Short mmCIF file of N, CA and C in Angstrom, two decimals:
data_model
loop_
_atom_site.label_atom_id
_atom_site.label_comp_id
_atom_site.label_asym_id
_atom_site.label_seq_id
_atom_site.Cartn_x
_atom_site.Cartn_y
_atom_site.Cartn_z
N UNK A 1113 -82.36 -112.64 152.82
CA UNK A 1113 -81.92 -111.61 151.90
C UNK A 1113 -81.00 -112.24 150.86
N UNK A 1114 -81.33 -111.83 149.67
CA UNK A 1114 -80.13 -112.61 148.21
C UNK A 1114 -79.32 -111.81 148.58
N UNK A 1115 -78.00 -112.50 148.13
CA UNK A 1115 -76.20 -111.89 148.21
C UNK A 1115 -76.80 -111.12 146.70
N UNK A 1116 -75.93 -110.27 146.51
CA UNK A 1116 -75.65 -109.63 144.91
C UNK A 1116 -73.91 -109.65 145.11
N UNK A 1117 -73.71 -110.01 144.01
CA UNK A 1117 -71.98 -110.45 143.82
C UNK A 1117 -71.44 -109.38 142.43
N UNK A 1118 -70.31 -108.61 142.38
CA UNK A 1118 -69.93 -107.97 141.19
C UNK A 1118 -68.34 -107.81 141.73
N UNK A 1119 -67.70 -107.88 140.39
CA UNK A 1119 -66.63 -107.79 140.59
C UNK A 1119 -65.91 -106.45 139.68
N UNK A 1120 -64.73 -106.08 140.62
CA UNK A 1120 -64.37 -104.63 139.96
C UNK A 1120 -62.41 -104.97 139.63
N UNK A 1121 -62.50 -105.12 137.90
CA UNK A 1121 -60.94 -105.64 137.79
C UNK A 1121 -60.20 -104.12 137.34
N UNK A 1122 -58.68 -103.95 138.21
CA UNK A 1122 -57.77 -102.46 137.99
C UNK A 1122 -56.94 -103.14 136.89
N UNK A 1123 -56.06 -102.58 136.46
CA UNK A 1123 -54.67 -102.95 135.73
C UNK A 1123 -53.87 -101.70 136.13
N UNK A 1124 -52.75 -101.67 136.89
CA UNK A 1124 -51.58 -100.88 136.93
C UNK A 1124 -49.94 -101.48 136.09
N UNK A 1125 -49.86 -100.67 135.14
CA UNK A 1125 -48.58 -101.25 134.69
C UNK A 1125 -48.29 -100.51 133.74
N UNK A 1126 -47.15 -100.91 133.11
CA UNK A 1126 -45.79 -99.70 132.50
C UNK A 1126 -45.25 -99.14 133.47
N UNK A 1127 -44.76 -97.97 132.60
CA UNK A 1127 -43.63 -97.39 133.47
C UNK A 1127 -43.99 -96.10 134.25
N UNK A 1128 -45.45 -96.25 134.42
CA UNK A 1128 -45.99 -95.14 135.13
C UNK A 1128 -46.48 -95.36 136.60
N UNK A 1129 -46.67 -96.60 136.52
CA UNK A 1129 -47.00 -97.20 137.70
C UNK A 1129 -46.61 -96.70 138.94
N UNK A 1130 -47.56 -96.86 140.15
CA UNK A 1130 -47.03 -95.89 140.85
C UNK A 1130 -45.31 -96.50 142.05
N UNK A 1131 -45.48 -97.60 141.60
CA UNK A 1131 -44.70 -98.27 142.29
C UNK A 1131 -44.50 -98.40 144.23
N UNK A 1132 -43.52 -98.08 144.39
CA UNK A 1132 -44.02 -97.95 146.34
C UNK A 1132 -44.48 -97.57 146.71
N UNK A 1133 -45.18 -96.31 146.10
CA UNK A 1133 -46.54 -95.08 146.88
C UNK A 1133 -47.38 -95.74 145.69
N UNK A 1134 -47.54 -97.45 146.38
CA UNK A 1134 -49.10 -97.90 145.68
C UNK A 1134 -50.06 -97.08 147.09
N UNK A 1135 -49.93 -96.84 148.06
CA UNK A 1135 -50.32 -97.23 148.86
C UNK A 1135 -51.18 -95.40 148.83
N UNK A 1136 -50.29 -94.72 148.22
CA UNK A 1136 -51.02 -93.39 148.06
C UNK A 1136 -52.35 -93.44 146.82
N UNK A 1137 -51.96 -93.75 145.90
CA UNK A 1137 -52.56 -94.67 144.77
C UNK A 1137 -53.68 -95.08 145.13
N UNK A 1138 -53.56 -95.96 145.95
CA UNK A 1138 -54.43 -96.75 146.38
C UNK A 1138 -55.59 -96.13 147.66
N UNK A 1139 -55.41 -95.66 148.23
CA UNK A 1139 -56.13 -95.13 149.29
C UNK A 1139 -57.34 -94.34 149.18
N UNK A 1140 -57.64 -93.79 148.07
CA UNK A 1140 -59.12 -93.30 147.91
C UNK A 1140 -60.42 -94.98 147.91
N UNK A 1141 -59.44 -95.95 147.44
CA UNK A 1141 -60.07 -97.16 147.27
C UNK A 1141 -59.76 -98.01 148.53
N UNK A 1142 -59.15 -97.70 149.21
CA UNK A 1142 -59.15 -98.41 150.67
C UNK A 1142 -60.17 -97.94 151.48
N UNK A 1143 -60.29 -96.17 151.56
CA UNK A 1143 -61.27 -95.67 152.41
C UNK A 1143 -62.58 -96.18 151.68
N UNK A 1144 -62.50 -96.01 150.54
CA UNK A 1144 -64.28 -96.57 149.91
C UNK A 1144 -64.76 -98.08 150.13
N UNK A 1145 -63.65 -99.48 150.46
CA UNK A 1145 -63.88 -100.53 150.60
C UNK A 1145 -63.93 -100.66 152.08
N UNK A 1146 -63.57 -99.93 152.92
CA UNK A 1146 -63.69 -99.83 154.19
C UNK A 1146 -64.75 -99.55 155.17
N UNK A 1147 -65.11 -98.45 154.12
CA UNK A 1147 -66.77 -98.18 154.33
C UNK A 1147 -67.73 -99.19 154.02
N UNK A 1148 -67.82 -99.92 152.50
CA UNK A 1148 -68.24 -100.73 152.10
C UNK A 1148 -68.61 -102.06 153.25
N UNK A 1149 -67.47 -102.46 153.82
CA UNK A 1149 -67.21 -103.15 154.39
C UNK A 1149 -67.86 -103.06 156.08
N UNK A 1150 -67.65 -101.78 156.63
CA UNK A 1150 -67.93 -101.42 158.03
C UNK A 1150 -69.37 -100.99 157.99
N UNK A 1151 -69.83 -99.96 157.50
CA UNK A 1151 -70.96 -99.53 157.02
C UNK A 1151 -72.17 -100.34 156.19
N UNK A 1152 -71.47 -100.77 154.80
CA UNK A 1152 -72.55 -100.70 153.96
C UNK A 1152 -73.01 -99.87 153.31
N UNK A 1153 -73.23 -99.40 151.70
CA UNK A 1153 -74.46 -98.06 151.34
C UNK A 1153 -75.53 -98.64 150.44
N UNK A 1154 -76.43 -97.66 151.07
CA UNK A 1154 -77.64 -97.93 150.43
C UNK A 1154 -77.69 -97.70 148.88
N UNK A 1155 -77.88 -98.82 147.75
CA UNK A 1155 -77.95 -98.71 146.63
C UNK A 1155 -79.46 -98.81 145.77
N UNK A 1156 -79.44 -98.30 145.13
CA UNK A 1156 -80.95 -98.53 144.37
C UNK A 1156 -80.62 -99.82 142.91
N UNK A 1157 -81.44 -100.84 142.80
CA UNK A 1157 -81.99 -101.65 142.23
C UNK A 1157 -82.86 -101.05 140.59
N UNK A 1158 -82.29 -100.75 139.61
CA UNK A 1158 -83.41 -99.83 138.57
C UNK A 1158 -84.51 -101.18 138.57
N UNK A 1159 -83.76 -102.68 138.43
CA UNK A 1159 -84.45 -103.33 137.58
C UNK A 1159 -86.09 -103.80 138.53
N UNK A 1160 -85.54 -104.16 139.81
CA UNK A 1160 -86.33 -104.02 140.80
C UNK A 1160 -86.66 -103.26 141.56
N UNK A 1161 -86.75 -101.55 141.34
CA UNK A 1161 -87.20 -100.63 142.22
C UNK A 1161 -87.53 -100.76 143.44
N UNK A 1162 -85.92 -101.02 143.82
CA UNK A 1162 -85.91 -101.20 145.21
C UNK A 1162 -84.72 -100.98 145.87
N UNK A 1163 -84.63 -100.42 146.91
CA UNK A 1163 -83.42 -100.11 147.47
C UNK A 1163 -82.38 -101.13 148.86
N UNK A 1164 -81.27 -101.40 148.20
CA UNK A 1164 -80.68 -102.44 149.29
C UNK A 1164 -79.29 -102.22 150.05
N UNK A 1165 -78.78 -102.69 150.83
CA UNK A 1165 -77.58 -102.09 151.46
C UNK A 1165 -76.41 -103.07 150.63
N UNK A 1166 -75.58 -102.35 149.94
CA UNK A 1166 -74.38 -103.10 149.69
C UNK A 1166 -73.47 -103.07 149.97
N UNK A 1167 -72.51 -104.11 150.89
CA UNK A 1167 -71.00 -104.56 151.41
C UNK A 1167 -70.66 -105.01 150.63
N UNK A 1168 -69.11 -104.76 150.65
CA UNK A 1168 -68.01 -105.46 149.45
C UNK A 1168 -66.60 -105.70 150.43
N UNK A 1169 -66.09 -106.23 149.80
CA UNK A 1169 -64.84 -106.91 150.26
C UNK A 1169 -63.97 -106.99 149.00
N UNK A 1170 -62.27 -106.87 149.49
CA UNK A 1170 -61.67 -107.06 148.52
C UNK A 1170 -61.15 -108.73 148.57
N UNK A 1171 -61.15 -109.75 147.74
CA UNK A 1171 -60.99 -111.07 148.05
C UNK A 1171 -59.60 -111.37 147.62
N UNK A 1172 -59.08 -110.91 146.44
CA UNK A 1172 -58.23 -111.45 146.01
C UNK A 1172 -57.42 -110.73 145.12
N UNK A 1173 -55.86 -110.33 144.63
CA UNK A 1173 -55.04 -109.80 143.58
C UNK A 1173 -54.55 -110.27 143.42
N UNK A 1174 -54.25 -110.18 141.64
CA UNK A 1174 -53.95 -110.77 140.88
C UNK A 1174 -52.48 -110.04 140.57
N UNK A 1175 -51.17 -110.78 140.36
CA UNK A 1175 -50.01 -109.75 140.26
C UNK A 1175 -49.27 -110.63 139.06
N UNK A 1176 -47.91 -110.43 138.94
CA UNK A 1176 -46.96 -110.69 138.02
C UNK A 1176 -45.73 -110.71 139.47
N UNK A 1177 -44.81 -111.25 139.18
CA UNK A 1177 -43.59 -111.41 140.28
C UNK A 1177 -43.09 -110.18 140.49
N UNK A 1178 -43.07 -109.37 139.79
CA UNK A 1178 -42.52 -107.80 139.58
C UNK A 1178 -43.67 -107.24 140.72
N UNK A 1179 -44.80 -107.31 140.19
CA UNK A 1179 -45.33 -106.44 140.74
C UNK A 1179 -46.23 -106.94 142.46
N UNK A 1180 -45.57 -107.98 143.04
CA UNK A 1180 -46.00 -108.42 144.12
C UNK A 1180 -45.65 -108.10 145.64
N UNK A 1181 -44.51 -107.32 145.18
CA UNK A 1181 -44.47 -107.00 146.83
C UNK A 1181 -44.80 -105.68 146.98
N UNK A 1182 -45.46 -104.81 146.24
CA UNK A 1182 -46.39 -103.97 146.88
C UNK A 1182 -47.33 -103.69 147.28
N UNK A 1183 -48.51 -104.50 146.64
CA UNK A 1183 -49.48 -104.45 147.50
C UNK A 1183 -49.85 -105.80 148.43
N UNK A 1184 -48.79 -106.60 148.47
CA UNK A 1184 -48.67 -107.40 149.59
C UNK A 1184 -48.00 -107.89 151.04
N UNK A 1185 -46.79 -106.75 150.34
CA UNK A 1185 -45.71 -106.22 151.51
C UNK A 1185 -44.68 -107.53 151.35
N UNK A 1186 -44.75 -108.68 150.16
CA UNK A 1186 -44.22 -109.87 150.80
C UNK A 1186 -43.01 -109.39 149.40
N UNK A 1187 -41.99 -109.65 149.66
CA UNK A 1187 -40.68 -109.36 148.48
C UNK A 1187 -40.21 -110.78 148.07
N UNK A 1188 -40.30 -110.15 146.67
CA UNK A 1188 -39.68 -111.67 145.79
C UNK A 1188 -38.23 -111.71 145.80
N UNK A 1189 -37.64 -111.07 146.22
CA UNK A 1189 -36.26 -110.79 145.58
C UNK A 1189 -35.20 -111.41 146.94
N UNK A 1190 -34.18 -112.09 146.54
CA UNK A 1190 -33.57 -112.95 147.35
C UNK A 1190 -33.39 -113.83 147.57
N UNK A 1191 -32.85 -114.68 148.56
CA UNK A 1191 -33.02 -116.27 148.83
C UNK A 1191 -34.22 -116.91 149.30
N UNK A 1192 -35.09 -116.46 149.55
CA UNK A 1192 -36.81 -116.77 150.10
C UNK A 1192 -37.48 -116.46 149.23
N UNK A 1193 -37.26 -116.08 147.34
CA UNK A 1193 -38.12 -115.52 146.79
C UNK A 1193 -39.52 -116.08 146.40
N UNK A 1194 -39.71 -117.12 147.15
CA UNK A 1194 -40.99 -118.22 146.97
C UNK A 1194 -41.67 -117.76 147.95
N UNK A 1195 -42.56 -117.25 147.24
CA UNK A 1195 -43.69 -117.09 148.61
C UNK A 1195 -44.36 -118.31 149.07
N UNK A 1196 -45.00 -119.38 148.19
CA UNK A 1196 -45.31 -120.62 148.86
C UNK A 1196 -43.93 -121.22 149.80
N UNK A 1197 -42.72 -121.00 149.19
CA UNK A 1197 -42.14 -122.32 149.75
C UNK A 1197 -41.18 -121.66 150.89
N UNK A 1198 -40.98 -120.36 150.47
CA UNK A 1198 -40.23 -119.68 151.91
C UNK A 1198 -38.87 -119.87 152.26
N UNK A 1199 -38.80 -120.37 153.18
CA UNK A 1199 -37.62 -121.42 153.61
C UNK A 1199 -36.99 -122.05 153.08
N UNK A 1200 -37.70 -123.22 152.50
CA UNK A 1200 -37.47 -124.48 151.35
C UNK A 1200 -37.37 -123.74 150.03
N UNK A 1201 -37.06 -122.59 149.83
CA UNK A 1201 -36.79 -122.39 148.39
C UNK A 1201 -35.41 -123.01 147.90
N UNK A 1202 -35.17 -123.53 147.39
CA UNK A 1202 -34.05 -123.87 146.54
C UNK A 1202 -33.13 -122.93 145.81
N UNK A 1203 -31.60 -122.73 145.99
CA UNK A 1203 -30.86 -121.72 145.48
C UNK A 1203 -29.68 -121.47 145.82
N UNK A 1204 -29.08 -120.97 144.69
CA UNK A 1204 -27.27 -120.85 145.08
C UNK A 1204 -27.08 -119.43 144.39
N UNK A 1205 -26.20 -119.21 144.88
CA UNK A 1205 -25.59 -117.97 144.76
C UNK A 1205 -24.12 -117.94 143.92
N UNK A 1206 -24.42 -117.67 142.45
CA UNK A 1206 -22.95 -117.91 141.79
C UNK A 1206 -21.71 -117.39 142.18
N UNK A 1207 -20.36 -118.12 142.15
CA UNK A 1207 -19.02 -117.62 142.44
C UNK A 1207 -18.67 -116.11 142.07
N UNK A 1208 -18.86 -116.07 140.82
CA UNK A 1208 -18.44 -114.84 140.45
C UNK A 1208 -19.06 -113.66 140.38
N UNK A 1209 -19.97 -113.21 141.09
CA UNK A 1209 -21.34 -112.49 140.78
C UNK A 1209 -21.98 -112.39 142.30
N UNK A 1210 -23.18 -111.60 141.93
CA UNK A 1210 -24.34 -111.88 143.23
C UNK A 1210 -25.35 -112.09 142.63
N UNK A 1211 -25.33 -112.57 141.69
CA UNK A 1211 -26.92 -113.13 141.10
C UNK A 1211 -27.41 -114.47 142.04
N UNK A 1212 -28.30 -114.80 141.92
CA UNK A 1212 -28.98 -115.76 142.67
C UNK A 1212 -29.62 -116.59 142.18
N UNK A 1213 -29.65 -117.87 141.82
CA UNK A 1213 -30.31 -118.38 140.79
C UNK A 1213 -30.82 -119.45 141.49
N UNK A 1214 -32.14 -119.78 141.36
CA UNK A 1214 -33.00 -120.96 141.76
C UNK A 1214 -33.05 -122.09 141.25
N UNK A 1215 -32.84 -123.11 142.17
CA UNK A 1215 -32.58 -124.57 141.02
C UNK A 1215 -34.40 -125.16 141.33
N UNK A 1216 -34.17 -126.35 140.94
CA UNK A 1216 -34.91 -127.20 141.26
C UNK A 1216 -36.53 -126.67 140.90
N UNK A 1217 -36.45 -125.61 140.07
CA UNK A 1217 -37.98 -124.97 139.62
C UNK A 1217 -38.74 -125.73 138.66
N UNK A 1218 -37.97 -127.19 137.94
CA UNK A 1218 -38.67 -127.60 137.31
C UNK A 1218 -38.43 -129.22 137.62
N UNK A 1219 -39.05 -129.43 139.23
CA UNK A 1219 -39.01 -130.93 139.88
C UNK A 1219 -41.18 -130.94 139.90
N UNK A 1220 -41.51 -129.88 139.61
CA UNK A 1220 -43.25 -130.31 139.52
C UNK A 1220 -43.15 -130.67 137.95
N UNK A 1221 -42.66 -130.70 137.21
CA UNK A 1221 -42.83 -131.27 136.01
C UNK A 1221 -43.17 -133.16 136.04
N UNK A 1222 -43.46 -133.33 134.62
CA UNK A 1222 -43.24 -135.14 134.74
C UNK A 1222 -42.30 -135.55 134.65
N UNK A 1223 -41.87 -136.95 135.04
CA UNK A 1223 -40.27 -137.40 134.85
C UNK A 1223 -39.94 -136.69 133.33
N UNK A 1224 -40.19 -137.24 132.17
CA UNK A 1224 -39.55 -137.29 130.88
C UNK A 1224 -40.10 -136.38 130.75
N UNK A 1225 -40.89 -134.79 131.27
CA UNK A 1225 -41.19 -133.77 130.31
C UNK A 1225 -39.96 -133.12 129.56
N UNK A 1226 -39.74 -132.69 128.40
CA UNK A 1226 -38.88 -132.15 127.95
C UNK A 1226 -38.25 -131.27 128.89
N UNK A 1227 -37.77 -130.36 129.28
CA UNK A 1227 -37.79 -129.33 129.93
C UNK A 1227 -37.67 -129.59 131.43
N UNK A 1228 -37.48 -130.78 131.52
CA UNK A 1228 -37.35 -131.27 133.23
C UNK A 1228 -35.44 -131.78 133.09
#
């Protein structure tokens, strides 16, 4: 049987967004990828008049730092705000303040890049 592959891109953003009730937002499209997924539905083919079962999966989202810990549950905000690096994030916490500022964000650069 051939795979058939299509991809379906959202954009949520401004100030309408649903923000923490992504998850209400989101749920007419969880139950439909769920099905997709468990089930399968039968789709019709115009070009080949023919009818086939199609599963989908969601593979991958695409975010901005703002908008990542909701539909991933993982929070940027703090002393761990690296999701790759976790632990090993790099960071101090200024004297006078509670801001939090990350050092060492520009050691993947080249030696002499400007900006390093």
């Amino acid at each position: 049987m051939k795979r058939k592959y299509m991809m379906m891109s959202m954009m949520i953003s401004g100030p309408r967004q649903p923000g923490n009730d992504i998850d209400v937002y989101l749920s007419p499209l969880i139950e439909d990828l769920r099905k997709l997924w468990d089930e399968g539905v039968l789709v019709f083919n115009g070009f080949r008049k023919e009818t086939f079962e199609m599963r989908a999966i969601l593979f991958c989202t695409i975010n901005d730092f703002s908008a990542y810990e909701n539909p991933s549950g993982y929070g940027v905000k703090g002393y761990h705000a690296c999701p790759i690096y976790e632990e090993e994030t790099s960071f101090i916490q200024l004297k006078h303040g509670r801001k939090v500022v990350y050092t060492r964000h520009r050691h993947f650069l080249k030696p002499h890049h400007p900006y390093r």
